[in-house]
């Protein structure tokens, strides 16, 4: 099918983070996409031919069967043994992944579907891939890595259940080493069972292996998964002396058995590929328990990552054992520092700025949830052309492609973990698995994005009912904050919440949560509420994580003096006014939010609820294309680039 993309802990009064785009007291955070290289390994069939890379694209040559679109049961039993290598999948459909089967279905009103998910079904599906591996991999570590499967997945390798993963928005790796044949002849079968039991989401989720898949081959002596972390500590002070310190922490492991002396070589390259700093450690024993080394590299007169010039450096990490380079990992990062002050607002590289953000769900409109980098680039170019400089990944961890696009375009990010905690919002959402899996999933979120210069905030959740409970929510918030800070202390930890419309009672659950967090994102707050919160919590920074939720139709302007004019029902003229006067019941107008933000230096940003939608949320007009600043690539009339500068009247309440 051809797709035409044209249509289709301790509280800090000031948080400072230096790094590829981090934040924090005394530290920084890193750069971004990671790739690894090993010597060329010919002979893998059923995989893309980038064998020179340690991580090889594994997206082609899959077979797919949609077992049941309306239920997660195999009612005929025809696919009960689809995990077995001998199972005949010859009649299944050939697909490449990323793949979203829900977008291929017809809208179907009924059990489990509603307007919020575009009336598109989910159900049960199977994927299978057959491949062979050459003898040269017999002594290598082999694994497969999924960037994301929605939702509940089980992975089988040659008939053995190798992994189960219930969260649809975090990546995971499956070790294949002891389960695959590496004789160059015997086929291996990778089978993935995916179920999306609806309703599982408040917005369109898609279904299937909707993000990329990678075959990862390493030497037994290798850099651990997510084993490189780059920060730039004390950047503001060091820049005054003309340099930056790049701190590299590398975790490595030796799975050969026993110990062996291994050196770690860390090399920084500039944007043109020139080596500008390097360090080689003395050989030290490395065993199965692994080890973590830290080294500081110095960059003279660094070019900073910024909104207008998102300059990126490359760190090349090599492991040397027995006189040979046995593993190489490449990490992209940036040099920058960000400051979040409860009184002065947000600054990047010392320059105060307002963050003009959007909330974006992960789907790509008419293309569905399957990741297409070109479509993400197009989407974010439109956003940036409208003045957007910040993105909230509402309400889940983003794809690696979205991270890299924001890094390249100079868009800062609030990366969010969950839309629900222990208590579900819909019948079959992640709340069923939260208690058992949330520690691992939030850790995966942080590890996957910790080197990105674009990421400036970690969010532990959105509009969480549990956060109002002393018994349930307060312990969960404490645990999730600790999970994040166990990995990265260079960025603030926040929440997006609709439970701060008034100042909390002292000692209440919302009061306790606010005091544990570094910052609080408020959804649809009045100016008076924001001022009250600012006075009550002088050491906590506040920002608008959602500022307005409304509907409008491009080119339709009606009844500017009226509020909530509703939809024009005249045949052929159906639309809602773009005079910023059709609001959801819980929200204020975009103009109100923008003025409120403009007149308060301590507020960091105003974020309209959705930046780009083709699958509607429940509060949009009654058809599949709903709320958003952009529909079909066209801007709504309600907001425009530079709109902040045109709002001159003060906002007091």
Short mmCIF file of N, CA, C and O in Angstrom, two decimals, residues 524-584:
data_model
loop_
_atom_site.label_atom_id
_atom_site.label_comp_id
_atom_site.label_asym_id
_atom_site.label_seq_id
_atom_site.Cartn_x
_atom_site.Cartn_y
_atom_site.Cartn_z
N UNK A 524 -6.13 23.43 33.34
CA UNK A 524 -7.35 24.23 33.32
C UNK A 524 -7.58 24.98 34.64
O UNK A 524 -8.66 24.96 35.19
N UNK A 525 -6.55 25.64 35.12
CA UNK A 525 -6.67 26.40 36.35
C UNK A 525 -7.00 27.85 36.07
O UNK A 525 -6.55 28.44 35.07
N UNK A 526 -7.73 28.46 36.99
CA UNK A 526 -7.98 29.89 36.91
C UNK A 526 -6.73 30.65 37.33
O UNK A 526 -5.83 30.09 37.99
N UNK A 527 -6.66 31.92 36.98
CA UNK A 527 -5.53 32.75 37.39
C UNK A 527 -5.45 32.84 38.91
O UNK A 527 -4.36 32.81 39.50
N UNK A 528 -6.60 32.94 39.57
CA UNK A 528 -6.62 33.04 41.02
C UNK A 528 -6.07 31.78 41.66
O UNK A 528 -5.32 31.83 42.66
N UNK A 529 -6.40 30.61 41.09
CA UNK A 529 -5.90 29.35 41.63
C UNK A 529 -4.38 29.26 41.48
O UNK A 529 -3.68 28.82 42.40
N UNK A 530 -3.88 29.66 40.33
CA UNK A 530 -2.44 29.62 40.10
C UNK A 530 -1.71 30.53 41.08
O UNK A 530 -0.67 30.17 41.65
N UNK A 531 -2.24 31.72 41.30
CA UNK A 531 -1.61 32.65 42.24
C UNK A 531 -1.63 32.08 43.66
O UNK A 531 -0.65 32.22 44.41
N UNK A 532 -2.71 31.41 44.05
CA UNK A 532 -2.79 30.81 45.37
C UNK A 532 -1.78 29.70 45.55
O UNK A 532 -1.14 29.57 46.60
N UNK A 533 -1.62 28.87 44.53
CA UNK A 533 -0.64 27.78 44.59
C UNK A 533 0.78 28.32 44.68
O UNK A 533 1.62 27.80 45.43
N UNK A 534 1.06 29.35 43.90
CA UNK A 534 2.39 29.96 43.90
C UNK A 534 2.74 30.50 45.28
O UNK A 534 3.88 30.36 45.75
N UNK A 535 1.76 31.08 45.96
CA UNK A 535 2.00 31.61 47.30
C UNK A 535 2.15 30.49 48.33
O UNK A 535 2.97 30.59 49.25
N UNK A 536 1.38 29.41 48.16
CA UNK A 536 1.41 28.31 49.13
C UNK A 536 2.68 27.48 49.03
O UNK A 536 3.19 26.98 50.03
N UNK A 537 3.20 27.32 47.81
CA UNK A 537 4.38 26.46 47.59
C UNK A 537 5.51 27.28 46.95
O UNK A 537 5.76 27.17 45.74
N UNK A 538 6.18 28.12 47.71
CA UNK A 538 7.17 29.03 47.12
C UNK A 538 8.39 28.34 46.54
O UNK A 538 9.11 28.95 45.75
N UNK A 539 8.64 27.09 46.91
CA UNK A 539 9.81 26.38 46.39
C UNK A 539 9.46 25.39 45.28
O UNK A 539 10.31 24.59 44.87
N UNK A 540 8.23 25.42 44.81
CA UNK A 540 7.78 24.54 43.74
C UNK A 540 7.45 25.37 42.50
O UNK A 540 6.78 26.41 42.62
N UNK A 541 7.93 24.95 41.35
CA UNK A 541 7.57 25.70 40.15
C UNK A 541 6.28 25.14 39.56
O UNK A 541 5.97 23.95 39.67
N UNK A 542 5.50 26.02 38.94
CA UNK A 542 4.23 25.65 38.33
C UNK A 542 4.22 26.00 36.85
O UNK A 542 4.87 26.96 36.42
N UNK A 543 3.50 25.20 36.11
CA UNK A 543 3.33 25.46 34.68
C UNK A 543 1.98 24.91 34.27
O UNK A 543 1.37 24.09 34.97
N UNK A 544 1.51 25.33 33.12
CA UNK A 544 0.22 24.85 32.63
C UNK A 544 0.44 23.66 31.71
O UNK A 544 0.88 23.80 30.58
N UNK A 545 0.15 22.48 32.24
CA UNK A 545 0.32 21.28 31.43
C UNK A 545 -0.82 21.09 30.45
O UNK A 545 -0.66 20.39 29.44
N UNK A 546 -1.98 21.66 30.74
CA UNK A 546 -3.07 21.76 29.77
C UNK A 546 -3.77 23.08 30.04
O UNK A 546 -4.16 23.36 31.17
N UNK A 547 -3.94 23.89 29.01
CA UNK A 547 -4.44 25.24 29.23
C UNK A 547 -5.80 25.49 28.62
O UNK A 547 -6.53 26.36 29.09
N UNK A 548 -6.15 24.76 27.57
CA UNK A 548 -7.45 25.00 26.95
C UNK A 548 -7.88 23.77 26.18
O UNK A 548 -7.05 23.08 25.58
N UNK A 549 -9.19 23.50 26.19
CA UNK A 549 -9.74 22.38 25.46
C UNK A 549 -11.01 22.86 24.77
O UNK A 549 -12.02 23.12 25.42
N UNK A 550 -10.93 23.02 23.48
CA UNK A 550 -12.05 23.59 22.75
C UNK A 550 -12.08 23.06 21.32
O UNK A 550 -11.14 22.41 20.87
N UNK A 551 -13.15 23.36 20.63
CA UNK A 551 -13.30 22.92 19.24
C UNK A 551 -13.53 24.12 18.34
O UNK A 551 -14.17 25.10 18.74
N UNK A 552 -13.01 24.05 17.14
CA UNK A 552 -13.25 25.08 16.15
C UNK A 552 -13.01 24.51 14.77
O UNK A 552 -12.35 23.48 14.62
N UNK A 553 -13.58 25.16 13.78
CA UNK A 553 -13.43 24.72 12.40
C UNK A 553 -12.78 25.83 11.60
O UNK A 553 -13.23 26.99 11.65
N UNK A 554 -11.73 25.51 10.88
CA UNK A 554 -11.01 26.50 10.11
C UNK A 554 -11.94 27.23 9.16
O UNK A 554 -12.72 26.63 8.42
N UNK A 555 -11.90 28.56 9.20
CA UNK A 555 -12.71 29.36 8.29
C UNK A 555 -14.11 29.65 8.76
O UNK A 555 -14.85 30.37 8.09
N UNK A 556 -14.52 29.09 9.90
CA UNK A 556 -15.86 29.31 10.42
C UNK A 556 -15.78 30.32 11.56
O UNK A 556 -15.12 30.08 12.57
N UNK A 557 -16.43 31.48 11.40
CA UNK A 557 -16.43 32.53 12.41
C UNK A 557 -17.86 32.98 12.64
O UNK A 557 -18.48 33.59 11.77
N UNK A 558 -18.39 32.67 13.84
CA UNK A 558 -19.79 32.95 14.12
C UNK A 558 -19.96 33.49 15.54
O UNK A 558 -19.29 33.04 16.47
N UNK A 559 -20.85 34.44 15.71
CA UNK A 559 -21.32 34.90 17.01
C UNK A 559 -20.19 35.15 18.02
O UNK A 559 -20.13 34.51 19.07
N UNK A 560 -19.30 36.11 17.74
CA UNK A 560 -18.18 36.33 18.65
C UNK A 560 -18.61 36.76 20.05
O UNK A 560 -17.85 36.60 21.00
N UNK A 561 -19.81 37.28 20.17
CA UNK A 561 -20.28 37.75 21.47
C UNK A 561 -20.83 36.62 22.33
O UNK A 561 -21.11 36.81 23.52
N UNK A 562 -20.99 35.44 21.76
CA UNK A 562 -21.59 34.33 22.49
C UNK A 562 -20.53 33.31 22.91
O UNK A 562 -19.54 33.12 22.21
N UNK A 563 -20.78 32.68 24.04
CA UNK A 563 -19.91 31.61 24.50
C UNK A 563 -20.59 30.27 24.21
O UNK A 563 -21.78 30.11 24.46
N UNK A 564 -19.80 29.35 23.69
CA UNK A 564 -20.31 28.02 23.36
C UNK A 564 -21.48 28.07 22.40
O UNK A 564 -22.62 27.70 22.71
N UNK A 565 -21.21 28.57 21.21
CA UNK A 565 -22.24 28.70 20.18
C UNK A 565 -22.72 27.35 19.67
O UNK A 565 -23.80 27.25 19.12
N UNK A 566 -21.90 26.32 19.87
CA UNK A 566 -22.28 24.99 19.41
C UNK A 566 -22.02 24.82 17.94
O UNK A 566 -21.53 25.71 17.23
N UNK A 567 -22.38 23.66 17.46
CA UNK A 567 -22.10 23.31 16.07
C UNK A 567 -23.21 23.82 15.15
O UNK A 567 -24.40 23.67 15.44
N UNK A 568 -22.79 24.43 14.06
CA UNK A 568 -23.75 24.88 13.05
C UNK A 568 -24.34 23.65 12.37
O UNK A 568 -23.64 22.88 11.74
N UNK A 569 -25.65 23.47 12.48
CA UNK A 569 -26.30 22.29 11.92
C UNK A 569 -26.85 22.52 10.51
O UNK A 569 -27.51 21.65 9.95
N UNK A 570 -26.59 23.70 9.94
CA UNK A 570 -27.06 23.96 8.59
C UNK A 570 -26.43 22.98 7.62
O UNK A 570 -25.20 22.86 7.58
N UNK A 571 -27.23 22.26 6.83
CA UNK A 571 -26.64 21.30 5.88
C UNK A 571 -25.58 21.94 5.01
O UNK A 571 -25.77 23.02 4.45
N UNK A 572 -24.44 21.27 4.92
CA UNK A 572 -23.34 21.79 4.11
C UNK A 572 -22.49 22.82 4.80
O UNK A 572 -21.47 23.25 4.25
N UNK A 573 -22.89 23.26 6.00
CA UNK A 573 -22.14 24.30 6.70
C UNK A 573 -21.80 23.90 8.13
O UNK A 573 -21.59 24.75 8.98
N UNK A 574 -21.77 22.61 8.40
CA UNK A 574 -21.51 22.18 9.77
C UNK A 574 -20.11 22.58 10.20
O UNK A 574 -19.14 22.35 9.49
N UNK A 575 -20.00 23.20 11.33
CA UNK A 575 -18.71 23.64 11.83
C UNK A 575 -18.90 24.34 13.16
O UNK A 575 -20.02 24.67 13.56
N UNK A 576 -17.82 24.58 13.86
CA UNK A 576 -17.86 25.32 15.12
C UNK A 576 -16.99 26.55 14.98
O UNK A 576 -15.95 26.54 14.31
N UNK A 577 -17.39 27.62 15.63
CA UNK A 577 -16.76 28.91 15.44
C UNK A 577 -15.31 28.92 15.89
O UNK A 577 -14.94 28.32 16.90
N UNK A 578 -14.49 29.66 15.16
CA UNK A 578 -13.07 29.80 15.49
C UNK A 578 -12.78 31.09 16.27
O UNK A 578 -11.64 31.54 16.32
N UNK A 579 -13.80 31.66 16.86
CA UNK A 579 -13.60 32.86 17.68
C UNK A 579 -13.19 32.51 19.11
O UNK A 579 -13.37 33.32 20.01
N UNK A 580 -12.67 31.31 19.32
CA UNK A 580 -12.21 30.91 20.65
C UNK A 580 -13.37 30.90 21.64
O UNK A 580 -13.23 31.27 22.79
N UNK A 581 -14.55 30.46 21.15
CA UNK A 581 -15.73 30.55 22.01
C UNK A 581 -16.54 29.27 22.06
O UNK A 581 -17.72 29.28 22.39
N UNK A 582 -15.91 28.13 21.75
CA UNK A 582 -16.56 26.83 21.92
C UNK A 582 -15.69 25.97 22.82
O UNK A 582 -14.72 25.36 22.37
N UNK A 583 -16.02 25.95 24.10
CA UNK A 583 -15.15 25.38 25.11
C UNK A 583 -15.75 24.13 25.72
O UNK A 583 -16.97 24.00 25.86
N UNK A 584 -14.86 23.20 26.11
CA UNK A 584 -15.30 22.09 26.93
C UNK A 584 -15.74 22.63 28.29
O UNK A 584 -15.31 23.71 28.72
#
